[in-house]
């Protein structure tokens, strides 16, 4: 009984702090709410300034419609909003609708809001200190609104303790702002932290650009020029829904899914359904551990989507998820195949299982050469293998004949991985062993060898570097450039020497010698992604494995390079001498072996 004192209504400041606990998790969430308010107010220019990652100071200035003194007084009250004119929660066309962001932020900080509506001859300013509200006072300010938040969370010390380093917090702010900026190319965005510009995006030049071109311009500024150059436009309508945006070609893939941006009715959302649909659409084009880059904008009839499901409004619920999923998958697949680009498919273990049928083929293999005509039509034979088999049956070309001759001198019995007999599709080395046939994925194998060599060099004397004749500039955006330059010393130990190069770019001067000629653009982008996934606080040394893996992944022996017989045999010998050479850094096998017994079973000889 003693625990239950008097039942009472909580004071409003406490109510607001409780709400703040959900809505304002960190500086980035406060900035997100304030920038959304500015967008809802029709701003064309939004400037955000941070000190100490937003902990001691945040200001958000816009040139939107502004507020009168009376409106100011109301705006900071809980449950006061101008955005639900018809009291209709099923018809939300603004980013805000709850009327709780301002009072929540003001209850946990020292808060000042200054505003001037169009046509008014003065501005008004109102202060709130940890929830204690003052009176509006005349102030000087042009049309629009300025919100200043000082000492965020001073009133809730527990929350204050959870803030990360300023650099991490300003990174989150930049991320939240970029997402909003992607959906609003017509608005200029600027973010300054400790006097440095982290974001500086000009508004798309009005009528000069079509909406599509303006959007692509903005996406290029945020996701990189490379995305804009390698993306296909999406535009489909279905049952009142419209999906627009851009989808990166499968060849433009990344090691994480962090470059997938999804918007519903102009609102950036993180949605499992949408992310799953994107994965589904690309799954035939991409290896499992690679992710596409996309920016998709879904416009849904307001009554078909519930935006009131998450305190930070970053999730939505669809009345009919099936339509949305089907629409995304369909639109992406159509656009990708129309683009005519196919990525190589990885032969999965399951497919190999099908190649070694202990129970016999469901469809009998047709006889002789006719096999080549419709190979892909036979569902029990994986397409890649069927094509490889076709090559086996085709007359030997010059190269294969040479292989035959030159390797005849080496006895397969001496080597576990045998003697190279042919290279197929400029990707696979086929070797004959004592007991059967080995098929090596040359790129995966080389990647593994390089990985091991990098690790050994690193443990011994540091990785040998090779200077580039022409230093290469890589545009990777502010965040990526910052992450890489912060790690420049450690990266140099690993053989990669780079420096900052203007806003959002780095210049690479030396690369690890063991990589040979390397796709520097791809390497640097992947590294930047990897570093951001790891978080800033981890020491790079602790993550050497992964970084070596990423470096190794960009070795010069890509699938698709023709190898000489000597090179093939050298690769096989190195593999035999290298630990863990049976699988590449991503856990895929580097080679498979078919024993003669398996082959005989395949042909019904056993
Ligand atoms: N930058 C601004 N310019 C003009 N009016 C604003 C601005 N910021 C807030 N307002 C006014 O103050 C009101 C309250 O803002 P607040 O963010 O607290 O709630 P909301 O945006 O209506 O809903 P939500 O809590 O979902 O954000 C808004 O409805 C709007 O009328
Ligand atoms: Mg709001």
XYZ file of N, CA and C in Angstrom, residues 31-49 59-64 95 145 177 180-181 184 186-192 199-203 218:
132
model
N 17.522 17.769 -33.859
C 17.715 18.455 -35.141
C 16.699 17.957 -36.164
N 16.488 16.650 -36.193
C 15.525 16.097 -37.135
C 14.156 16.749 -36.931
N 13.688 16.830 -35.695
C 12.374 17.439 -35.434
C 12.351 18.900 -35.875
N 13.415 19.633 -35.579
C 13.434 21.063 -35.896
C 13.519 21.302 -37.405
N 14.307 20.480 -38.090
C 14.404 20.632 -39.544
C 13.069 20.227 -40.193
N 12.437 19.209 -39.662
C 11.115 18.838 -40.192
C 10.124 19.987 -40.013
N 10.171 20.641 -38.870
C 9.296 21.799 -38.666
C 9.566 22.869 -39.711
N 10.851 23.105 -40.000
C 11.216 24.118 -40.989
C 10.673 23.726 -42.367
N 10.783 22.435 -42.705
C 10.269 21.979 -44.005
C 8.753 22.134 -44.046
N 8.092 21.745 -42.960
C 6.632 21.911 -42.906
C 6.246 23.385 -43.045
N 7.140 24.283 -42.603
C 6.848 25.722 -42.677
C 7.205 26.299 -44.040
N 7.557 25.429 -44.988
C 7.806 25.877 -46.359
C 9.142 26.566 -46.559
N 10.114 26.274 -45.707
C 11.415 26.938 -45.828
C 12.088 26.572 -47.146
N 12.900 27.512 -47.650
C 13.703 27.270 -48.859
C 15.176 27.156 -48.497
N 15.484 27.505 -47.264
C 16.878 27.537 -46.828
C 16.887 27.177 -45.353
N 17.645 26.141 -45.010
C 17.685 25.693 -43.613
C 19.143 25.566 -43.192
N 19.501 26.249 -42.112
C 20.894 26.208 -41.654
C 20.946 25.713 -40.216
N 21.788 24.727 -39.974
C 21.925 24.150 -38.638
C 23.362 24.362 -38.172
N 23.509 24.756 -36.920
C 24.844 24.930 -36.345
C 24.950 24.113 -35.065
N 21.547 25.278 -33.245
C 20.578 26.261 -33.743
C 20.065 25.800 -35.102
N 18.784 26.022 -35.325
C 18.173 25.696 -36.608
C 17.456 26.956 -37.085
N 17.881 27.462 -38.229
C 17.325 28.709 -38.744
C 16.667 28.433 -40.084
N 15.431 28.921 -40.241
C 14.763 28.724 -41.533
C 14.157 30.024 -42.019
N 13.741 30.025 -43.304
C 13.085 31.205 -43.871
C 11.634 30.866 -44.236
N 11.029 30.031 -43.397
C 9.649 29.603 -43.647
C 8.631 30.646 -43.220
N 5.254 16.493 -42.119
C 6.183 15.611 -41.413
C 5.798 15.517 -39.938
N 12.094 31.414 -38.791
C 12.171 30.992 -37.397
C 13.586 30.557 -37.063
N 20.078 14.809 -41.380
C 19.810 15.930 -42.282
C 19.906 15.513 -43.743
N 16.744 13.905 -44.939
C 15.685 14.872 -45.225
C 16.010 15.646 -46.502
N 17.288 15.960 -46.689
C 17.682 16.746 -47.861
C 17.438 15.986 -49.165
N 14.105 16.630 -50.451
C 13.759 18.030 -50.718
C 14.845 18.767 -51.477
N 14.585 20.978 -53.543
C 14.275 22.400 -53.776
C 14.701 23.276 -52.595
N 15.191 22.641 -51.528
C 15.575 23.393 -50.333
C 17.095 23.332 -50.157
N 17.698 24.468 -49.779
C 19.142 24.498 -49.496
C 19.376 24.083 -48.044
N 20.356 23.228 -47.832
C 20.662 22.746 -46.479
C 22.117 23.046 -46.147
N 22.332 23.499 -44.926
C 23.707 23.691 -44.491
C 23.844 23.229 -43.049
N 24.902 22.483 -42.782
C 25.192 22.059 -41.412
C 26.612 22.458 -41.081
N 26.761 23.193 -39.981
C 28.088 23.613 -39.540
C 28.337 23.070 -38.148
N 27.710 19.889 -44.184
C 26.794 19.754 -45.316
C 26.628 21.140 -45.917
N 26.686 21.212 -47.238
C 26.423 22.486 -47.894
C 25.783 22.184 -49.235
N 24.471 22.144 -49.233
C 23.741 21.745 -50.429
C 22.926 22.918 -50.951
N 23.228 23.320 -52.180
C 22.457 24.404 -52.782
C 21.096 23.882 -53.232
N 20.103 24.761 -53.267
C 18.794 24.371 -53.776
C 18.900 24.126 -55.274
N 20.606 16.245 -56.490
C 20.700 16.186 -55.032
C 21.246 14.823 -54.582
